Amino acid sequence: MKILLVGSGGREHALAWKIMQSPKCDQLFVAPGNAGIAQMTTCVPIGVEQVSELVEFAKNEKIDFVIVGPEAPLVLGLADKLREVGIAVFGPSKVAAQLEGSKGFMKDLCRKYNIPTAAYERFTDIEPALAFVDKLGAPIVIKADGLAAGKGVVVAMTLDEAKDAVKDMLSGNAFGSAGASIVIEEFLDGEEISYFAICDGENLLPLSSAQDHKRVGDGDTGPNTGGMGAYSPARLMTPQMETEILEKILKPTVAGMKADGCPFTGVYFAGIMVVNGVPKLLEYNVRFGDPECQTLMMRLESDLVEMLYAAATGKLDTVKPVWSDNPSLCVVMAAKGYPASYVKNTPIRNLDKAANINGVVVFHAGTAEKDGEIISVGGRVLGVTATANSVAEARERAYAAVDSLDWPEGFCRRDIAWRALSSDVAE
Ligand code: AMP
Ligand code: GLY
């Protein structure tokens, strides 16, 4: 098959790495890719939101299969346009992508099909929204309905903070039209995990779990980020927990999406809060997580292309993933300053040395090549990923790789997987 992968992050480098291992892949193009991907295969300079250019490229190159990494092109309808011209695609239609593209859509689906999630209401006007904030009390969570580059959620510890967020979003000051409609919901206190399953519209194929670290600083301090590191599987993921997530959350979602006329093809990334042992759905993403994907790809032993193609063509009941018994762990290296403004265009050296450590793969995110050197061009820059026969050893390997890099302008958290390695009793 000739395959086109859309995206440029660490998630896409990990997907590309796994796609290239598939005997089904004759040729892989990545649009737009990054410097790490360019060392493996051909990058095409088309941005992820240039939907018509992507479709034209796929037609001209006679691409057999398109795999879409990020949510933005899905919400813009890339998968629909590819299907219209007869090209198989892994990723949901524009309407089905509303599960991530509209928080209100996702919450209403939960309400309709009795899927456990935080209590909520939707608002477009300030006065009733403020009254609801008073009624529910703090802590409380305010969410912009639309995509806001991962920044549209305010977990407010006080009523004042919550009311400021309501006014900022509904007045259009924050997030523009994405904030013109909001969801206000109950604060859930628990431990967060990420769960992944793929779907062909009808059949659901459970994958595995991971746990991300969203705050920028050690001990989960400082501002939220896109994710500073992850390990897989998550410590709370017992067989009973998995069954509960599948039966109470994912299966009703698959059935509900189908019944509502928008069957979902692609990957369900369920953000789950485990509250006193009970899983509740925080949100759906319609793509793999980044850096969760890096940890999943390191553990996947079966053919990724076969699995994703089966999902795209309605044959998911014919495949089954095989996972390594070994856990994996990914440490994200970011440019100093991230998630606020950060330094750019600084050289990263000794990448080969890091990659030579046993069990380690260094996935690139915001990198480019300049004058024969790899330089940083984004906030999250590398995903140093390791596998070993324990989380502790995977962590040692990943940090040994981090320490062998020569990149003074980069930083990382030093405590990835602390929950898995602490003696705290799991929820
Ligand atoms: P989201 O963009 O929906 O993933 O939200 C960002 C983060 O906000 C989540 O990863 C959670 O850590 C937190 N969050 C979202 N909703 C809730 C909630 N109802 N209760 C507590 N924390 C939440
Ligand atoms: N790591 C969280 C995300 O990809 O949204």
GROMACS .gro file of C-alpha atoms and ligand atoms in nm:
model
  455
    1MET     CA    1   0.000   0.000   0.000
    2LYS     CA    2   0.094   0.361  -0.057
    3ILE     CA    3   0.012   0.538   0.267
    4LEU     CA    4  -0.023   0.904   0.360
    5LEU     CA    5   0.004   0.999   0.728
    6VAL     CA    6  -0.113   1.349   0.825
    7GLY     CA    7   0.058   1.532   1.113
    8SER     CA    8   0.389   1.656   1.247
    9GLY     CA    9   0.413   1.569   1.616
   10GLY     CA   10   0.569   1.302   1.834
   11ARG     CA   11   0.249   1.101   1.790
   12GLU     CA   12   0.302   1.098   1.414
   13HIS     CA   13   0.670   1.003   1.442
   14ALA     CA   14   0.566   0.704   1.655
   15LEU     CA   15   0.289   0.610   1.410
   16ALA     CA   16   0.528   0.646   1.114
   17TRP     CA   17   0.788   0.429   1.292
   18LYS     CA   18   0.528   0.156   1.342
   19ILE     CA   19   0.374   0.193   0.994
   20MET     CA   20   0.719   0.146   0.838
   21GLN     CA   21   0.752  -0.187   1.021
   22SER     CA   22   0.445  -0.320   0.842
   23PRO     CA   23   0.489  -0.557   0.548
   24LYS     CA   24   0.173  -0.396   0.406
   25CYS     CA   25   0.347  -0.059   0.367
   26ASP     CA   26   0.528  -0.011   0.035
   27GLN     CA   27   0.566   0.362   0.061
   28LEU     CA   28   0.486   0.618   0.329
   29PHE     CA   29   0.442   0.994   0.285
   30VAL     CA   30   0.396   1.220   0.586
   31ALA     CA   31   0.243   1.568   0.562
   32PRO     CA   32   0.408   1.779   0.687
   33GLY     CA   33   0.619   1.557   0.920
   34ASN     CA   34   0.924   1.671   1.116
   35ALA     CA   35   1.301   1.620   1.107
   36GLY     CA   36   1.286   1.280   1.277
   37ILE     CA   37   1.025   1.153   1.031
   38ALA     CA   38   1.227   1.294   0.740
   39GLN     CA   39   1.517   1.067   0.843
   40MET     CA   40   1.290   0.765   0.786
   41THR     CA   41   1.070   0.853   0.493
   42THR     CA   42   0.939   1.125   0.260
   43CYS     CA   43   0.783   1.440   0.408
   44VAL     CA   44   0.548   1.653   0.199
   45PRO     CA   45   0.516   2.025   0.277
   46ILE     CA   46   0.137   2.038   0.319
   47GLY     CA   47  -0.007   2.164   0.650
   48VAL     CA   48  -0.257   1.954   0.843
   49GLU     CA   49  -0.539   2.204   0.787
   50GLN     CA   50  -0.486   2.231   0.409
   51VAL     CA   51  -0.767   1.987   0.342
   52SER     CA   52  -0.806   2.030  -0.035
   53GLU     CA   53  -0.430   2.017  -0.091
   54LEU     CA   54  -0.411   1.693   0.109
   55VAL     CA   55  -0.693   1.539  -0.097
   56GLU     CA   56  -0.530   1.652  -0.424
   57PHE     CA   57  -0.198   1.503  -0.316
   58ALA     CA   58  -0.362   1.172  -0.222
   59LYS     CA   59  -0.541   1.157  -0.560
   60ASN     CA   60  -0.235   1.249  -0.765
   61GLU     CA   61  -0.006   1.005  -0.585
   62LYS     CA   62  -0.269   0.728  -0.598
   63ILE     CA   63  -0.254   0.686  -0.222
   64ASP     CA   64  -0.434   0.370  -0.103
   65PHE     CA   65  -0.477   0.463   0.261
   66VAL     CA   66  -0.468   0.785   0.463
   67ILE     CA   67  -0.411   0.788   0.840
   68VAL     CA   68  -0.498   1.115   1.011
   69GLY     CA   69  -0.301   1.203   1.327
   70PRO     CA   70  -0.444   1.526   1.473
   71GLU     CA   71  -0.806   1.635   1.531
   72ALA     CA   72  -0.808   1.964   1.338
   73PRO     CA   73  -0.829   1.816   0.984
   74LEU     CA   74  -1.094   1.567   1.102
   75VAL     CA   75  -1.312   1.844   1.242
   76LEU     CA   76  -1.264   2.023   0.907
   77GLY     CA   77  -1.395   1.718   0.720
   78LEU     CA   78  -1.078   1.566   0.570
   79ALA     CA   79  -1.202   1.208   0.617
   80ASP     CA   80  -1.534   1.283   0.439
   81LYS     CA   81  -1.354   1.441   0.143
   82LEU     CA   82  -1.120   1.143   0.107
   83ARG     CA   83  -1.408   0.895   0.126
   84GLU     CA   84  -1.593   1.094  -0.142
   85VAL     CA   85  -1.306   1.030  -0.383
   86GLY     CA   86  -1.283   0.663  -0.286
   87ILE     CA   87  -0.970   0.670  -0.069
   88ALA     CA   88  -0.970   0.461   0.248
   89VAL     CA   89  -0.908   0.670   0.558
   90PHE     CA   90  -0.852   0.605   0.927
   91GLY     CA   91  -1.032   0.885   1.110
   92PRO     CA   92  -1.391   0.992   1.179
   93SER     CA   93  -1.621   1.200   0.960
   94LYS     CA   94  -1.674   1.566   1.035
   95VAL     CA   95  -1.996   1.499   1.229
   96ALA     CA   96  -1.847   1.212   1.428
   97ALA     CA   97  -1.539   1.426   1.506
   98GLN     CA   98  -1.775   1.655   1.698
   99LEU     CA   99  -1.715   1.418   1.989
  100GLU     CA  100  -1.391   1.614   2.032
  101GLY     CA  101  -1.483   1.926   1.834
  102SER     CA  102  -1.781   2.013   2.054
  103LYS     CA  103  -1.779   1.946   2.428
  104GLY     CA  104  -2.157   2.003   2.432
  105PHE     CA  105  -2.213   1.737   2.163
  106MET     CA  106  -2.014   1.487   2.368
  107LYS     CA  107  -2.195   1.572   2.693
  108ASP     CA  108  -2.538   1.552   2.528
  109LEU     CA  109  -2.450   1.206   2.392
  110CYS     CA  110  -2.355   1.096   2.744
  111ARG     CA  111  -2.684   1.228   2.881
  112LYS     CA  112  -2.889   1.060   2.608
  113TYR     CA  113  -2.721   0.720   2.644
  114ASN     CA  114  -2.662   0.722   3.017
  115ILE     CA  115  -2.282   0.727   3.000
  116PRO     CA  116  -2.120   0.818   3.335
  117THR     CA  117  -1.974   1.170   3.318
  118ALA     CA  118  -1.965   1.488   3.529
  119ALA     CA  119  -2.305   1.661   3.577
  120TYR     CA  120  -2.328   1.963   3.343
  121GLU     CA  121  -2.530   2.227   3.162
  122ARG     CA  122  -2.464   2.419   2.838
  123PHE     CA  123  -2.483   2.798   2.807
  124THR     CA  124  -2.454   3.075   2.550
  125ASP     CA  125  -2.566   3.363   2.775
  126ILE     CA  126  -2.372   3.505   3.067
  127GLU     CA  127  -2.648   3.560   3.328
  128PRO     CA  128  -2.791   3.206   3.343
  129ALA     CA  129  -2.435   3.067   3.330
  130LEU     CA  130  -2.333   3.273   3.635
  131ALA     CA  131  -2.648   3.160   3.819
  132PHE     CA  132  -2.555   2.795   3.748
  133VAL     CA  133  -2.202   2.855   3.880
  134ASP     CA  134  -2.356   2.982   4.206
  135LYS     CA  135  -2.587   2.684   4.221
  136LEU     CA  136  -2.316   2.420   4.163
  137GLY     CA  137  -2.046   2.589   4.375
  138ALA     CA  138  -1.665   2.565   4.355
  139PRO     CA  139  -1.450   2.383   4.258
  140ILE     CA  140  -1.619   2.381   3.919
  141VAL     CA  141  -1.510   2.335   3.558
  142ILE     CA  142  -1.578   2.576   3.268
  143LYS     CA  143  -1.517   2.449   2.913
  144ALA     CA  144  -1.525   2.631   2.580
  145ASP     CA  145  -1.743   2.423   2.347
  146GLY     CA  146  -1.511   2.430   2.045
  147LEU     CA  147  -1.146   2.343   1.983
  148ALA     CA  148  -0.917   2.583   2.165
  149ALA     CA  149  -0.576   2.423   2.111
  150GLY     CA  150  -0.609   2.228   2.436
  151LYS     CA  151  -0.653   2.547   2.640
  152GLY     CA  152  -1.032   2.573   2.656
  153VAL     CA  153  -1.077   2.417   3.001
  154VAL     CA  154  -1.066   2.614   3.326
  155VAL     CA  155  -1.071   2.410   3.645
  156ALA     CA  156  -1.178   2.688   3.884
  157MET     CA  157  -1.107   2.649   4.253
  158THR     CA  158  -1.313   2.958   4.348
  159LEU     CA  159  -1.644   3.109   4.236
  160ASP     CA  160  -1.468   3.430   4.128
  161GLU     CA  161  -1.229   3.237   3.904
  162ALA     CA  162  -1.522   3.045   3.756
  163LYS     CA  163  -1.724   3.359   3.688
  164ASP     CA  164  -1.426   3.532   3.524
  165ALA     CA  165  -1.383   3.231   3.296
  166VAL     CA  166  -1.755   3.232   3.206
  167LYS     CA  167  -1.742   3.604   3.119
  168ASP     CA  168  -1.413   3.573   2.925
  169MET     CA  169  -1.542   3.288   2.714
  170LEU     CA  170  -1.900   3.406   2.649
  171SER     CA  171  -1.796   3.763   2.572
  172GLY     CA  172  -1.571   3.626   2.298
  173ASN     CA  173  -1.249   3.754   2.459
  174ALA     CA  174  -1.109   3.408   2.512
  175PHE     CA  175  -1.103   3.151   2.226
  176GLY     CA  176  -1.326   3.357   1.989
  177SER     CA  177  -1.610   3.152   1.842
  178ALA     CA  178  -1.489   2.832   2.016
  179GLY     CA  179  -1.596   2.998   2.344
  180ALA     CA  180  -1.931   3.137   2.222
  181SER     CA  181  -2.096   2.834   2.376
  182ILE     CA  182  -1.974   2.673   2.699
  183VAL     CA  183  -2.022   2.369   2.917
  184ILE     CA  184  -2.020   2.415   3.294
  185GLU     CA  185  -1.966   2.095   3.484
  186GLU     CA  186  -1.913   1.932   3.818
  187PHE     CA  187  -1.551   1.898   3.934
  188LEU     CA  188  -1.444   1.535   3.957
  189ASP     CA  189  -1.176   1.454   4.211
  190GLY     CA  190  -0.980   1.143   4.123
  191GLU     CA  191  -0.699   0.996   3.916
  192GLU     CA  192  -0.694   1.052   3.542
  193ILE     CA  193  -0.613   0.786   3.284
  194SER     CA  194  -0.627   0.764   2.905
  195TYR     CA  195  -0.794   0.468   2.736
  196PHE     CA  196  -0.781   0.386   2.365
  197ALA     CA  197  -1.003   0.172   2.142
  198ILE     CA  198  -1.050   0.169   1.767
  199CYS     CA  199  -1.380   0.140   1.587
  200ASP     CA  200  -1.501   0.072   1.233
  201GLY     CA  201  -1.840   0.232   1.293
  202GLU     CA  202  -1.980  -0.083   1.445
  203ASN     CA  203  -1.714  -0.312   1.591
  204LEU     CA  204  -1.501  -0.192   1.879
  205LEU     CA  205  -1.143  -0.315   1.926
  206PRO     CA  206  -1.002  -0.234   2.270
  207LEU     CA  207  -0.638  -0.126   2.263
  208SER     CA  208  -0.475  -0.027   2.589
  209SER     CA  209  -0.429   0.246   2.848
  210ALA     CA  210  -0.172   0.507   2.944
  211GLN     CA  211  -0.131   0.781   3.200
  212ASP     CA  212  -0.024   1.128   3.092
  213HIS     CA  213   0.133   1.407   3.301
  214LYS     CA  214  -0.031   1.733   3.200
  215ARG     CA  215   0.129   1.986   3.433
  216VAL     CA  216   0.464   2.128   3.333
  217GLY     CA  217   0.641   2.075   3.667
  218ASP     CA  218   0.745   1.784   3.887
  219GLY     CA  219   0.483   1.678   4.140
  220ASP     CA  220   0.208   1.792   3.897
  221THR     CA  221   0.272   2.163   3.956
  222GLY     CA  222   0.260   2.465   3.726
  223PRO     CA  223   0.047   2.531   3.418
  224ASN     CA  224  -0.121   2.269   3.198
  225THR     CA  225   0.056   2.149   2.884
  226GLY     CA  226  -0.019   1.915   2.596
  227GLY     CA  227   0.142   1.639   2.805
  228MET     CA  228   0.493   1.611   2.950
  229GLY     CA  229   0.526   1.235   2.958
  230ALA     CA  230   0.333   0.912   2.985
  231TYR     CA  231   0.365   0.547   3.064
  232SER     CA  232   0.159   0.247   2.956
  233PRO     CA  233  -0.038   0.059   3.079
  234ALA     CA  234  -0.183   0.286   3.350
  235ARG     CA  235  -0.154   0.150   3.703
  236LEU     CA  236  -0.531   0.161   3.765
  237MET     CA  237  -0.610  -0.047   3.458
  238THR     CA  238  -0.715  -0.377   3.609
  239PRO     CA  239  -0.920  -0.621   3.397
  240GLN     CA  240  -1.232  -0.518   3.595
  241MET     CA  241  -1.166  -0.149   3.529
  242GLU     CA  242  -1.122  -0.219   3.159
  243THR     CA  243  -1.448  -0.414   3.146
  244GLU     CA  244  -1.630  -0.131   3.319
  245ILE     CA  245  -1.490   0.131   3.080
  246LEU     CA  246  -1.585  -0.083   2.780
  247GLU     CA  247  -1.934  -0.177   2.899
  248LYS     CA  248  -2.045   0.151   3.058
  249ILE     CA  249  -1.865   0.406   2.843
  250LEU     CA  250  -1.730   0.287   2.509
  251LYS     CA  251  -1.991   0.037   2.393
  252PRO     CA  252  -2.285   0.274   2.463
  253THR     CA  253  -2.092   0.544   2.274
  254VAL     CA  254  -2.041   0.322   1.969
  255ALA     CA  255  -2.410   0.226   1.970
  256GLY     CA  256  -2.524   0.585   2.033
  257MET     CA  257  -2.314   0.732   1.754
  258LYS     CA  258  -2.451   0.472   1.516
  259ALA     CA  259  -2.810   0.522   1.628
  260ASP     CA  260  -2.774   0.899   1.591
  261GLY     CA  261  -2.663   0.861   1.229
  262CYS     CA  262  -2.295   0.940   1.278
  263PRO     CA  263  -2.110   0.608   1.310
  264PHE     CA  264  -1.755   0.660   1.428
  265THR     CA  265  -1.454   0.521   1.243
  266GLY     CA  266  -1.116   0.585   1.400
  267VAL     CA  267  -0.969   0.585   1.747
  268TYR     CA  268  -1.161   0.673   2.059
  269PHE     CA  269  -0.930   0.833   2.313
  270ALA     CA  270  -1.132   0.838   2.632
  271GLY     CA  271  -1.008   1.072   2.905
  272ILE     CA  272  -1.128   0.896   3.219
  273MET     CA  273  -1.139   1.017   3.578
  274VAL     CA  274  -1.140   0.732   3.825
  275VAL     CA  275  -1.336   0.856   4.127
  276ASN     CA  276  -1.332   0.616   4.423
  277GLY     CA  277  -1.273   0.326   4.188
  278VAL     CA  278  -1.549   0.426   3.944
  279PRO     CA  279  -1.452   0.542   3.591
  280LYS     CA  280  -1.624   0.854   3.457
  281LEU     CA  281  -1.577   1.003   3.112
  282LEU     CA  282  -1.407   1.345   3.119
  283GLU     CA  283  -1.380   1.388   2.746
  284TYR     CA  284  -1.336   1.214   2.414
  285ASN     CA  285  -1.059   1.286   2.169
  286VAL     CA  286  -1.091   1.144   1.819
  287ARG     CA  287  -0.720   1.078   1.770
  288PHE     CA  288  -0.433   0.911   1.953
  289GLY     CA  289  -0.291   1.102   2.250
  290ASP     CA  290   0.047   1.265   2.238
  291PRO     CA  291   0.263   1.141   2.422
  292GLU     CA  292   0.037   0.841   2.498
  293CYS     CA  293   0.070   0.718   2.140
  294GLN     CA  294   0.447   0.690   2.171
  295THR     CA  295   0.406   0.452   2.466
  296LEU     CA  296   0.139   0.245   2.288
  297MET     CA  297   0.342   0.206   1.968
  298MET     CA  298   0.643   0.086   2.171
  299ARG     CA  299   0.429  -0.191   2.321
  300LEU     CA  300   0.238  -0.295   2.009
  301GLU     CA  301   0.372  -0.614   1.854
  302SER     CA  302   0.113  -0.667   1.582
  303ASP     CA  303   0.080  -0.492   1.247
  304LEU     CA  304  -0.056  -0.138   1.295
  305VAL     CA  305  -0.142  -0.089   0.929
  306GLU     CA  306  -0.347  -0.408   0.919
  307MET     CA  307  -0.542  -0.293   1.225
  308LEU     CA  308  -0.608   0.063   1.112
  309TYR     CA  309  -0.699  -0.051   0.760
  310ALA     CA  310  -0.943  -0.306   0.903
  311ALA     CA  311  -1.105  -0.020   1.099
  312ALA     CA  312  -1.122   0.199   0.788
  313THR     CA  313  -1.285  -0.074   0.581
  314GLY     CA  314  -1.537  -0.213   0.831
  315LYS     CA  315  -1.347  -0.535   0.905
  316LEU     CA  316  -1.232  -0.477   1.259
  317ASP     CA  317  -1.375  -0.810   1.370
  318THR     CA  318  -1.093  -0.983   1.176
  319VAL     CA  319  -0.798  -0.842   1.374
  320LYS     CA  320  -0.665  -0.853   1.727
  321PRO     CA  321  -0.373  -0.657   1.867
  322VAL     CA  322  -0.083  -0.828   2.040
  323TRP     CA  323   0.092  -0.630   2.312
  324SER     CA  324   0.433  -0.675   2.466
  325ASP     CA  325   0.427  -0.778   2.831
  326ASN     CA  326   0.676  -0.500   2.896
  327PRO     CA  327   0.556  -0.153   2.995
  328SER     CA  328   0.681   0.161   2.824
  329LEU     CA  329   0.743   0.518   2.925
  330CYS     CA  330   0.791   0.845   2.736
  331VAL     CA  331   0.963   1.157   2.870
  332VAL     CA  332   0.880   1.471   2.675
  333MET     CA  333   1.162   1.719   2.630
  334ALA     CA  334   1.038   2.071   2.575
  335ALA     CA  335   1.204   2.401   2.493
  336LYS     CA  336   1.270   2.618   2.800
  337GLY     CA  337   0.977   2.853   2.857
  338TYR     CA  338   0.709   2.608   2.735
  339PRO     CA  339   0.405   2.620   2.772
  340ALA     CA  340   0.448   3.002   2.764
  341SER     CA  341   0.674   3.153   2.496
  342TYR     CA  342   0.983   2.943   2.450
  343VAL     CA  343   1.327   2.952   2.289
  344LYS     CA  344   1.349   2.833   1.929
  345ASN     CA  345   1.609   2.730   1.671
  346THR     CA  346   1.857   2.582   1.917
  347PRO     CA  347   2.070   2.281   1.816
  348ILE     CA  348   2.009   1.939   1.970
  349ARG     CA  349   2.313   1.711   1.973
  350ASN     CA  350   2.398   1.351   2.067
  351LEU     CA  351   2.065   1.217   1.942
  352ASP     CA  352   2.243   0.904   1.818
  353LYS     CA  353   2.398   0.846   2.158
  354ALA     CA  354   2.054   0.864   2.322
  355ALA     CA  355   1.898   0.632   2.065
  356ASN     CA  356   2.173   0.374   2.122
  357ILE     CA  357   2.063   0.306   2.478
  358ASN     CA  358   1.901  -0.034   2.504
  359GLY     CA  359   1.521  -0.023   2.463
  360VAL     CA  360   1.511   0.347   2.373
  361VAL     CA  361   1.357   0.524   2.073
  362VAL     CA  362   1.375   0.903   2.047
  363PHE     CA  363   1.066   1.035   1.871
  364HIS     CA  364   1.078   1.387   1.732
  365ALA     CA  365   0.802   1.648   1.761
  366GLY     CA  366   0.899   2.013   1.706
  367THR     CA  367   1.226   1.961   1.521
  368ALA     CA  368   1.370   2.070   1.187
  369GLU     CA  369   1.699   2.021   1.010
  370LYS     CA  370   1.927   2.316   0.940
  371ASP     CA  371   2.280   2.298   0.798
  372GLY     CA  372   2.302   1.929   0.880
  373GLU     CA  373   2.197   1.978   1.243
  374ILE     CA  374   1.872   1.903   1.423
  375ILE     CA  375   1.723   2.218   1.577
  376SER     CA  376   1.419   2.276   1.796
  377VAL     CA  377   1.128   2.462   1.635
  378GLY     CA  378   0.838   2.384   1.868
  379GLY     CA  379   0.737   2.375   2.235
  380ARG     CA  380   0.735   2.000   2.282
  381VAL     CA  381   1.041   1.883   2.091
  382LEU     CA  382   1.133   1.520   2.167
  383GLY     CA  383   0.960   1.215   2.315
  384VAL     CA  384   1.233   1.002   2.467
  385THR     CA  385   1.062   0.664   2.491
  386ALA     CA  386   1.181   0.341   2.650
  387THR     CA  387   1.056  -0.006   2.716
  388ALA     CA  388   1.187  -0.258   2.970
  389ASN     CA  389   1.052  -0.533   3.188
  390SER     CA  390   0.940  -0.290   3.458
  391VAL     CA  391   0.822   0.072   3.468
  392ALA     CA  392   1.117   0.153   3.696
  393GLU     CA  393   1.367   0.018   3.447
  394ALA     CA  394   1.195   0.182   3.149
  395ARG     CA  395   1.219   0.508   3.341
  396GLU     CA  396   1.590   0.457   3.411
  397ARG     CA  397   1.654   0.395   3.044
  398ALA     CA  398   1.454   0.697   2.931
  399TYR     CA  399   1.633   0.932   3.171
  400ALA     CA  400   1.972   0.786   3.078
  401ALA     CA  401   1.887   0.877   2.719
  402VAL     CA  402   1.771   1.224   2.823
  403ASP     CA  403   2.099   1.275   3.011
  404SER     CA  404   2.309   1.171   2.715
  405LEU     CA  405   2.156   1.445   2.497
  406ASP     CA  406   2.334   1.775   2.454
  407TRP     CA  407   2.057   2.035   2.447
  408PRO     CA  408   2.104   2.306   2.713
  409GLU     CA  409   1.787   2.489   2.603
  410GLY     CA  410   1.565   2.187   2.669
  411PHE     CA  411   1.403   2.059   2.987
  412CYS     CA  412   1.183   1.774   3.105
  413ARG     CA  413   0.995   1.650   3.409
  414ARG     CA  414   1.200   1.413   3.622
  415ASP     CA  415   0.912   1.221   3.777
  416ILE     CA  416   0.722   1.057   3.490
  417ALA     CA  417   0.523   0.755   3.617
  418TRP     CA  418   0.555   0.866   3.979
  419ARG     CA  419   0.211   0.727   4.059
  420ALA     CA  420   0.301   0.386   3.923
  421LEU     CA  421   0.624   0.385   4.123
  422SER     CA  422   0.490   0.528   4.448
  423SER     CA  423   0.371   0.308   4.728
  424ASP     CA  424   0.039   0.499   4.735
  425VAL     CA  425  -0.258   0.272   4.732
  426ALA     CA  426  -0.421   0.288   4.391
  427GLU     CA  427  -0.775   0.434   4.386
  428AMP     P1  428  -0.994   1.843   2.863
  428AMP     O1  429  -0.946   1.948   2.766
  428AMP     O2  430  -1.141   1.820   2.863
  428AMP     O3  431  -0.904   1.723   2.864
  428AMP     O4  432  -0.964   1.902   3.007
  428AMP     C1  433  -0.832   1.933   3.044
  428AMP     C2  434  -0.807   1.880   3.180
  428AMP     O5  435  -0.893   1.943   3.273
  428AMP     C3  436  -0.835   1.733   3.196
  428AMP     O6  437  -0.729   1.655   3.153
  428AMP     C4  438  -0.858   1.723   3.344
  428AMP     O7  439  -0.734   1.716   3.412
  428AMP     C5  440  -0.925   1.853   3.377
  428AMP     N1  441  -1.071   1.835   3.383
  428AMP     C6  442  -1.159   1.839   3.281
  428AMP     N2  443  -1.285   1.818   3.325
  428AMP     C7  444  -1.276   1.799   3.457
  428AMP     C8  445  -1.372   1.775   3.563
  428AMP     N3  446  -1.503   1.765   3.537
  428AMP     N4  447  -1.326   1.759   3.687
  428AMP     C9  448  -1.194   1.770   3.714
  428AMP     N5  449  -1.099   1.796   3.623
  428AMP    C10  450  -1.139   1.811   3.496
  429GLY     N1  451  -0.177   1.393   2.592
  429GLY     C1  452  -0.308   1.444   2.583
  429GLY     C2  453  -0.356   1.468   2.448
  429GLY     O1  454  -0.301   1.423   2.350
  429GLY     O2  455  -0.457   1.537   2.436
   0.00000   0.00000   0.00000
